[in-house]
Coordinates of C-alpha atoms in Angstrom, one line a residue:
X1 CA 126.4 0.5 55.0
X2 CA 129.2 -0.3 57.5
X3 CA 132.5 -1.7 56.4
X4 CA 131.7 -4.9 58.4
X5 CA 128.3 -5.3 56.6
X6 CA 129.9 -4.7 53.3
X7 CA 132.3 -7.6 53.9
X8 CA 129.7 -9.9 55.2
X9 CA 127.3 -9.3 52.3
X10 CA 129.8 -10.1 49.5
X11 CA 127.7 -12.3 47.2
X12 CA 128.9 -16.0 47.2
X13 CA 129.5 -17.8 44.0
X14 CA 127.3 -20.7 43.2
X15 CA 127.2 -24.0 41.4
X16 CA 127.4 -23.8 37.6
X17 CA 124.0 -23.6 35.9
X18 CA 122.7 -26.2 33.5
X19 CA 124.1 -29.2 35.5
X20 CA 121.8 -32.2 35.7
X21 CA 121.1 -33.6 39.2
X22 CA 122.6 -36.8 40.4
X23 CA 120.5 -40.0 40.2
X24 CA 118.5 -40.8 43.3
X25 CA 120.6 -43.9 44.1
X26 CA 123.8 -41.9 44.5
X27 CA 122.0 -39.2 46.5
X28 CA 120.5 -41.8 48.8
X29 CA 123.9 -43.6 49.5
X30 CA 125.6 -40.2 50.2
X31 CA 122.8 -38.9 52.5
X32 CA 122.4 -42.2 54.5
X33 CA 126.1 -42.8 54.9
X34 CA 126.4 -40.0 57.5
X35 CA 124.7 -42.5 59.8
X36 CA 128.1 -44.2 60.2
X37 CA 130.1 -41.1 60.7
X38 CA 128.1 -39.8 63.6
X39 CA 127.3 -43.2 65.1
X40 CA 130.9 -43.8 65.9
X41 CA 132.1 -40.3 66.7
X42 CA 129.2 -39.6 69.1
X43 CA 129.3 -43.1 70.6
X44 CA 132.5 -42.3 72.3
X45 CA 130.8 -39.4 74.1
X46 CA 127.8 -41.4 75.0
X47 CA 130.1 -44.1 76.4
X48 CA 132.2 -41.6 78.3
X49 CA 131.4 -42.9 81.8
X50 CA 132.2 -46.5 80.7
X51 CA 135.3 -45.7 78.7
X52 CA 136.7 -43.6 81.5
X53 CA 136.6 -46.7 83.8
X54 CA 137.8 -49.1 81.2
X55 CA 140.9 -47.1 80.1
X56 CA 141.7 -44.7 82.9
X57 CA 140.3 -46.4 86.1
X58 CA 137.9 -44.9 88.6
X59 CA 140.0 -42.0 89.8
X60 CA 138.5 -38.4 90.1
X61 CA 140.2 -37.3 86.8
X62 CA 139.2 -40.3 84.7
X63 CA 136.1 -38.6 83.1
X64 CA 138.0 -35.4 82.3
X65 CA 140.9 -37.4 80.8
X66 CA 138.5 -39.4 78.6
X67 CA 136.9 -36.1 77.4
X68 CA 140.4 -34.7 76.8
X69 CA 141.1 -37.6 74.4
X70 CA 138.0 -36.8 72.5
X71 CA 139.1 -33.1 72.3
X72 CA 142.5 -34.2 71.1
X73 CA 141.0 -36.4 68.4
X74 CA 138.9 -33.4 67.4
X75 CA 142.0 -31.3 66.9
X76 CA 142.9 -33.8 64.1
X77 CA 139.6 -32.9 62.3
X78 CA 140.8 -29.8 60.5
X79 CA 144.0 -31.5 59.5
X80 CA 142.0 -34.4 57.9
X81 CA 139.6 -31.8 56.4
X82 CA 142.4 -30.0 54.7
X83 CA 144.0 -33.2 53.4
X84 CA 140.7 -34.7 52.1
X85 CA 139.6 -31.3 50.7
X86 CA 142.7 -31.0 48.5
X87 CA 141.9 -34.5 47.2
X88 CA 138.3 -33.7 46.6
X89 CA 138.8 -30.3 44.9
X90 CA 141.6 -31.7 42.7
X91 CA 140.4 -35.2 41.8
X92 CA 136.7 -35.4 42.7
X93 CA 134.1 -35.7 45.5
X94 CA 133.6 -39.5 45.0
X95 CA 137.2 -40.3 45.6
X96 CA 137.3 -38.4 48.9
X97 CA 134.2 -40.1 50.1
X98 CA 135.7 -43.5 49.5
X99 CA 139.0 -42.6 51.1
X100 CA 137.4 -41.1 54.3
X101 CA 135.1 -44.1 54.8
X102 CA 138.1 -46.5 54.4
X103 CA 139.9 -44.7 57.2
X104 CA 136.8 -44.7 59.4
X105 CA 136.2 -48.4 58.9
X106 CA 139.8 -49.2 60.0
X107 CA 139.6 -46.9 63.0
X108 CA 136.3 -48.3 64.3
X109 CA 137.6 -51.9 64.0
X110 CA 140.8 -51.1 65.8
X111 CA 139.0 -49.3 68.6
X112 CA 136.8 -52.3 69.3
X113 CA 140.0 -54.5 69.6
X114 CA 141.9 -52.2 72.0
X115 CA 143.2 -53.8 75.3
X116 CA 141.9 -52.3 78.5
X117 CA 143.6 -50.9 81.6
X118 CA 143.0 -54.2 83.5
X119 CA 144.8 -56.1 80.7
X120 CA 147.9 -53.9 80.1
X121 CA 147.8 -51.1 82.7
X122 CA 148.0 -47.4 82.1
X123 CA 149.3 -47.9 78.6
X124 CA 145.7 -48.6 77.6
X125 CA 144.9 -44.9 77.9
X126 CA 147.7 -44.0 75.5
X127 CA 146.4 -46.5 72.9
X128 CA 143.0 -44.8 73.1
X129 CA 144.7 -42.0 71.2
X130 CA 143.8 -44.1 68.2
X131 CA 140.7 -41.9 68.2
X132 CA 142.8 -39.3 66.5
X133 CA 142.6 -41.4 63.3
X134 CA 138.8 -41.2 63.6
X135 CA 139.0 -37.4 64.0
X136 CA 141.2 -37.2 60.9
X137 CA 138.8 -39.2 58.8
X138 CA 135.7 -37.4 60.0
X139 CA 137.3 -34.2 59.0
X140 CA 136.8 -35.0 55.3
X141 CA 133.6 -36.9 55.7
X142 CA 130.9 -34.5 56.6
X143 CA 132.1 -31.6 54.3
X144 CA 132.5 -34.1 51.4
X145 CA 128.9 -35.5 51.8
X146 CA 127.3 -32.0 52.1
X147 CA 129.2 -30.7 49.1
X148 CA 128.2 -33.8 47.0
X149 CA 124.6 -33.4 47.9
X150 CA 124.4 -29.6 47.3
X151 CA 126.1 -30.0 43.9
X152 CA 123.9 -32.9 42.9
X153 CA 120.5 -31.9 44.3
X154 CA 117.8 -30.0 42.3
X155 CA 118.4 -26.3 43.2
X156 CA 114.9 -25.7 44.6
X157 CA 115.4 -28.6 47.1
X158 CA 119.0 -28.2 48.2
X159 CA 118.1 -27.3 51.7
X160 CA 115.9 -30.3 52.2
X161 CA 118.3 -32.8 50.5
X162 CA 121.3 -31.5 52.6
X163 CA 119.2 -31.6 55.7
X164 CA 118.3 -35.3 55.0
X165 CA 122.0 -36.0 55.4
X166 CA 122.0 -34.1 58.6
X167 CA 119.0 -36.1 59.7
X168 CA 120.8 -39.3 58.8
X169 CA 123.7 -38.2 61.0
X170 CA 121.1 -37.7 63.8
X171 CA 119.9 -41.3 63.2
X172 CA 123.5 -42.3 63.6
X173 CA 123.6 -40.4 66.9
X174 CA 120.3 -42.0 67.9
X175 CA 121.7 -45.5 67.1
X176 CA 124.8 -44.6 69.1
X177 CA 122.9 -43.5 72.3
X178 CA 120.5 -46.4 71.9
X179 CA 123.3 -48.9 71.5
X180 CA 125.1 -47.4 74.5
X181 CA 121.8 -47.5 76.6
X182 CA 121.0 -51.1 75.7
X183 CA 124.5 -52.3 76.3
X184 CA 124.8 -50.5 79.6
X185 CA 121.4 -51.6 80.9
X186 CA 121.6 -55.3 79.7
X187 CA 124.7 -56.4 81.6
X188 CA 126.4 -56.2 84.9
X189 CA 129.2 -53.6 85.4
X190 CA 132.0 -56.2 85.5
X191 CA 130.8 -57.7 82.2
X192 CA 130.3 -54.3 80.6
X193 CA 133.8 -53.2 81.6
X194 CA 135.5 -56.4 80.6
X195 CA 134.0 -57.0 77.1
X196 CA 130.5 -55.5 76.8
X197 CA 131.8 -52.0 75.9
X198 CA 133.2 -53.4 72.6
X199 CA 129.8 -54.4 71.2
X200 CA 128.7 -50.9 70.1
X201 CA 132.0 -50.2 68.5
X202 CA 132.0 -53.6 66.6
X203 CA 128.5 -52.7 65.3
X204 CA 129.9 -49.4 64.0
X205 CA 132.7 -51.2 62.2
X206 CA 130.2 -53.4 60.4
X207 CA 128.1 -50.4 59.4
X208 CA 131.2 -48.7 58.0
X209 CA 132.2 -51.7 56.0
X210 CA 128.7 -51.9 54.4
X211 CA 128.7 -48.2 53.7
X212 CA 132.1 -48.4 52.0
X213 CA 130.8 -51.0 49.7
X214 CA 127.7 -48.9 48.9
X215 CA 129.7 -45.8 48.1
X216 CA 131.6 -47.7 45.4
X217 CA 128.4 -47.5 43.3
X218 CA 128.1 -43.7 43.5
X219 CA 128.6 -41.4 40.5
X220 CA 130.8 -38.3 40.6
X221 CA 129.3 -35.0 41.4
X222 CA 128.0 -33.5 38.1
X223 CA 129.3 -30.0 39.0
X224 CA 132.8 -31.4 39.5
X225 CA 132.5 -33.4 36.3
X226 CA 131.7 -30.2 34.4
X227 CA 134.7 -28.6 36.1
X228 CA 137.0 -31.4 35.1
X229 CA 135.8 -31.5 31.5
X230 CA 136.4 -27.8 31.1
X231 CA 139.8 -28.1 32.7
X232 CA 138.9 -25.5 35.3
X233 CA 140.0 -27.4 38.5
X234 CA 142.5 -25.3 40.4
X235 CA 145.9 -26.9 41.1
X236 CA 146.0 -25.0 44.5
X237 CA 142.3 -24.8 45.6
X238 CA 143.2 -23.9 49.2
X239 CA 145.5 -21.0 48.2
X240 CA 142.9 -19.8 45.8
X241 CA 140.1 -19.9 48.4
X242 CA 142.2 -18.1 51.0
X243 CA 143.1 -15.4 48.5
X244 CA 139.7 -14.8 46.9
X245 CA 137.0 -15.9 49.3
X246 CA 137.8 -14.6 52.7
X247 CA 134.3 -13.2 53.4
X248 CA 132.8 -16.6 52.7
X249 CA 135.4 -18.1 55.1
X250 CA 134.2 -15.7 57.9
X251 CA 130.6 -16.6 57.3
X252 CA 131.3 -20.3 57.2
X253 CA 133.3 -20.1 60.4
X254 CA 130.4 -18.3 62.2
X255 CA 127.7 -20.8 61.1
X256 CA 130.0 -23.7 61.9
X257 CA 130.8 -22.3 65.4
X258 CA 127.1 -21.9 66.2
X259 CA 126.2 -25.3 64.9
X260 CA 129.0 -27.0 66.7
X261 CA 128.5 -25.6 70.1
X262 CA 124.7 -26.1 70.0
X263 CA 125.3 -29.7 68.9
X264 CA 128.2 -30.8 71.1
X265 CA 127.1 -29.0 74.3
X266 CA 123.3 -29.3 73.7
X267 CA 123.3 -33.0 72.5
X268 CA 126.4 -35.1 72.9
X269 CA 127.6 -33.6 76.3
X270 CA 124.1 -33.9 77.8
X271 CA 124.4 -37.6 79.0
X272 CA 127.6 -36.8 80.8
X273 CA 126.0 -33.6 82.3
X274 CA 123.0 -35.6 83.5
X275 CA 125.2 -38.2 85.1
X276 CA 127.9 -35.9 86.7
X277 CA 125.8 -32.9 87.5
X278 CA 122.1 -33.7 87.3
X279 CA 122.2 -36.8 89.6
X280 CA 120.9 -39.3 87.1
X281 CA 122.2 -42.9 86.6
X282 CA 124.1 -43.7 83.5
X283 CA 121.1 -45.7 82.1
X284 CA 118.6 -43.0 82.8
X285 CA 120.8 -40.3 81.3
X286 CA 121.3 -42.3 78.1
X287 CA 117.5 -43.0 77.7
X288 CA 116.7 -39.4 78.1
X289 CA 119.3 -38.5 75.5
X290 CA 117.8 -41.2 73.2
X291 CA 114.4 -39.5 73.2
X292 CA 116.1 -36.1 72.6
X293 CA 118.0 -37.6 69.6
X294 CA 114.8 -38.9 68.2
X295 CA 113.3 -35.4 68.4
X296 CA 116.2 -34.0 66.3
X297 CA 115.4 -36.4 63.5
X298 CA 111.9 -34.8 63.3
X299 CA 113.0 -31.2 63.2
X300 CA 115.9 -31.6 60.8
X301 CA 114.0 -32.1 57.5
X302 CA 111.5 -29.5 58.6
X303 CA 114.2 -27.0 59.1
X304 CA 115.7 -27.9 55.7
X305 CA 112.3 -27.3 54.0
X306 CA 112.0 -24.0 55.9
X307 CA 115.4 -22.9 54.5
X308 CA 114.2 -23.7 51.0
X309 CA 110.9 -21.8 51.5
X310 CA 112.0 -18.7 53.3
X311 CA 115.8 -18.7 52.7
X312 CA 118.9 -19.6 54.6
X313 CA 119.3 -16.3 56.3
X314 CA 115.8 -16.1 58.0
X315 CA 116.0 -19.7 59.1
X316 CA 119.5 -19.2 60.6
X317 CA 118.3 -16.1 62.4
X318 CA 115.4 -18.0 63.9
X319 CA 117.5 -20.8 65.3
X320 CA 120.3 -18.4 66.3
X321 CA 117.8 -16.4 68.3
X322 CA 116.6 -19.6 70.1
X323 CA 120.2 -20.5 70.8
X324 CA 120.6 -17.1 72.4
X325 CA 117.6 -17.2 74.7
X326 CA 117.0 -20.9 75.7
X327 CA 120.1 -22.8 76.7
X328 CA 120.7 -21.5 80.3
X329 CA 117.1 -22.2 81.2
X330 CA 117.2 -25.7 79.7
X331 CA 120.4 -26.7 81.6
X332 CA 118.7 -25.4 84.8
X333 CA 115.8 -27.8 84.0
X334 CA 118.3 -30.7 83.8
X335 CA 120.0 -29.9 87.0
X336 CA 117.6 -31.1 89.6
X337 CA 117.2 -34.9 89.0
X338 CA 113.6 -34.6 87.9
X339 CA 112.9 -36.7 84.8
X340 CA 110.2 -34.7 83.2
X341 CA 112.0 -31.4 83.5
X342 CA 115.3 -32.9 82.4
X343 CA 113.6 -34.5 79.3
X344 CA 112.1 -31.1 78.4
X345 CA 115.5 -29.4 78.7
X346 CA 117.3 -32.1 76.7
X347 CA 114.6 -32.1 73.9
X348 CA 114.5 -28.3 73.5
X349 CA 118.3 -28.1 73.3
X350 CA 118.4 -30.9 70.8
X351 CA 115.7 -29.2 68.6
X352 CA 117.7 -26.0 68.5
X353 CA 120.9 -27.8 67.6
X354 CA 119.2 -29.8 64.9
X355 CA 117.7 -26.7 63.3
X356 CA 121.0 -24.9 63.1
X357 CA 122.8 -28.0 61.7
X358 CA 120.0 -28.6 59.1
X359 CA 120.2 -25.1 57.7
X360 CA 123.9 -24.9 57.9
X361 CA 124.2 -28.1 55.9
X362 CA 123.2 -26.2 52.7
X363 CA 124.2 -22.7 53.7
X364 CA 127.9 -23.4 54.2
X365 CA 128.7 -25.2 50.9
X366 CA 126.7 -22.5 49.0
X367 CA 129.2 -19.8 50.3
X368 CA 131.9 -21.1 47.8
X369 CA 132.3 -21.8 44.1
X370 CA 132.8 -25.4 42.9
X371 CA 136.5 -24.9 42.4
X372 CA 137.4 -24.5 46.0
X373 CA 134.2 -25.6 47.9
X374 CA 135.7 -28.4 49.9
X375 CA 138.8 -26.3 50.8
X376 CA 136.6 -23.5 52.0
X377 CA 134.6 -25.9 54.2
X378 CA 137.8 -27.4 55.5
X379 CA 139.0 -24.1 56.8
X380 CA 135.6 -23.7 58.5
X381 CA 136.2 -26.9 60.4
X382 CA 138.6 -25.0 62.6
X383 CA 135.4 -23.6 64.2
X384 CA 134.1 -27.1 64.7
X385 CA 137.3 -28.1 66.5
X386 CA 137.2 -25.1 68.9
X387 CA 133.4 -24.9 69.4
X388 CA 132.7 -28.6 69.1
X389 CA 135.4 -31.0 70.2
X390 CA 136.8 -28.8 72.9
X391 CA 133.5 -27.7 74.5
X392 CA 132.4 -30.9 76.3
X393 CA 135.8 -30.9 78.0
X394 CA 135.7 -27.2 78.7
X395 CA 132.1 -27.4 80.1
X396 CA 133.0 -30.1 82.6
X397 CA 136.2 -28.4 83.6
X398 CA 134.5 -25.0 84.2
X399 CA 131.7 -26.7 86.2
X400 CA 134.3 -28.5 88.4
X401 CA 136.3 -25.3 88.8
X402 CA 133.4 -22.8 89.5
X403 CA 130.6 -25.0 90.9
X404 CA 128.2 -23.3 88.5
X405 CA 126.1 -25.9 86.8
X406 CA 124.8 -23.6 84.1
X407 CA 128.1 -22.9 82.5
X408 CA 127.3 -25.0 79.4
X409 CA 124.2 -23.0 78.7
X410 CA 126.0 -19.7 79.1
X411 CA 128.7 -20.9 76.7
X412 CA 126.1 -21.5 74.0
X413 CA 124.4 -18.2 74.6
X414 CA 127.7 -16.3 74.3
X415 CA 128.5 -17.9 71.0
X416 CA 125.0 -17.2 69.7
X417 CA 125.3 -13.5 70.8
X418 CA 128.5 -13.1 68.7
X419 CA 127.1 -15.0 65.7
X420 CA 123.8 -13.2 65.3
X421 CA 125.3 -10.0 63.8
X422 CA 127.1 -12.1 61.1
X423 CA 123.9 -13.9 60.4
X424 CA 122.0 -10.6 60.1
X425 CA 124.2 -9.5 57.2
X426 CA 124.4 -13.0 55.7
X427 CA 123.7 -12.9 51.9
X428 CA 120.9 -15.2 50.7
X429 CA 122.1 -18.3 48.8
X430 CA 118.8 -20.2 48.4
X431 CA 118.5 -20.3 44.5
X432 CA 114.8 -19.4 44.3
X433 CA 115.2 -16.6 46.8
X434 CA 118.1 -15.2 44.7
X435 CA 115.8 -15.4 41.6
X436 CA 112.9 -13.6 43.3
X437 CA 115.3 -10.9 44.5
X438 CA 116.6 -10.4 41.0
X439 CA 113.0 -10.1 39.6
X440 CA 112.1 -7.5 42.2
X441 CA 115.4 -5.6 42.0
X442 CA 116.6 -5.8 38.4

């Protein structure tokens, strides 16, 4: 065995045994609440063309500047993840879920109320940096939900349960692209740029407020309750994780990198690509992306069930292989203004991204013990920042600089190529697969 494979196959610690699952009501609230998180965060990307005019004018750099604001907001994600992770590992998962949604509700409401460039001039663009608050709060949101679900689900169905939260996030993305498409198609450009763009963000604020009220009814994670009752919670969970669980951090970084670039390049950047490179109108691009988002909702629970049945490692290898071989060809299909070919490309890319995200939803929390699980996932969000938030901006910049329209697909392929060796040596964390392996290899 090579030194690298030895590091990568260090067995991860799991959730304490004998812990009763959470009630279905708490699980349902947690899983469905990711709708809000991804509705608002992806809405900004789906509305890029409109937001660029509203806040930065119609100059040649307005779209790039709008994407740069998204990238900057994403830089705040690991900072928020670390802050909320410390809270969650010290004082409980429920508390962090309430705190992150409170911040999100405030950020959504404030975004809908921002003055535009026509109202206050170039200062409007600076105020759009309010999106950094959104990035900060999202940093603690997704990891908190996935940890809560993995710790509260029946062991044999962790993959499916965690994937349902991932599917709910895709419903949020679907609602976002649908709201953007309806708003864009139902009014004139002057009305859209004056006040219509606010409607989708106001809807997000209402969804967040309702979700915050529902989360107040949730029970604490049973695994964390057991930790608290035994007095085993670490006073310095991040330091402990960095010192004792470095192999798990490497694995989590890799899975997060692959999931992030397939999602943000293969789903959320696609409407901008179809508009700026593929020759589609804003409305057509959004409707094509709406269909692709709907396809993701179908594949996500199926991928979660697959991960429960065959294990996390085989499922990740499958979707990693697809991410290696398909993206360049799919972006080529979207580059010639032909609706059927563009739809095929968008749907295939979305299915690959949905599969990686669904399996990663359970595989990444399972890399860490309960005592520092959120802190470990928080460190992994560095990959999400680099390979998620920055990649739409980088894709558009490289296309403009090189004139090669297939750059986004090549980026996904390159990350998949580097991720597959890590996935090959990934230790299996699906509970029933570990049991079967113990029975066959006592």
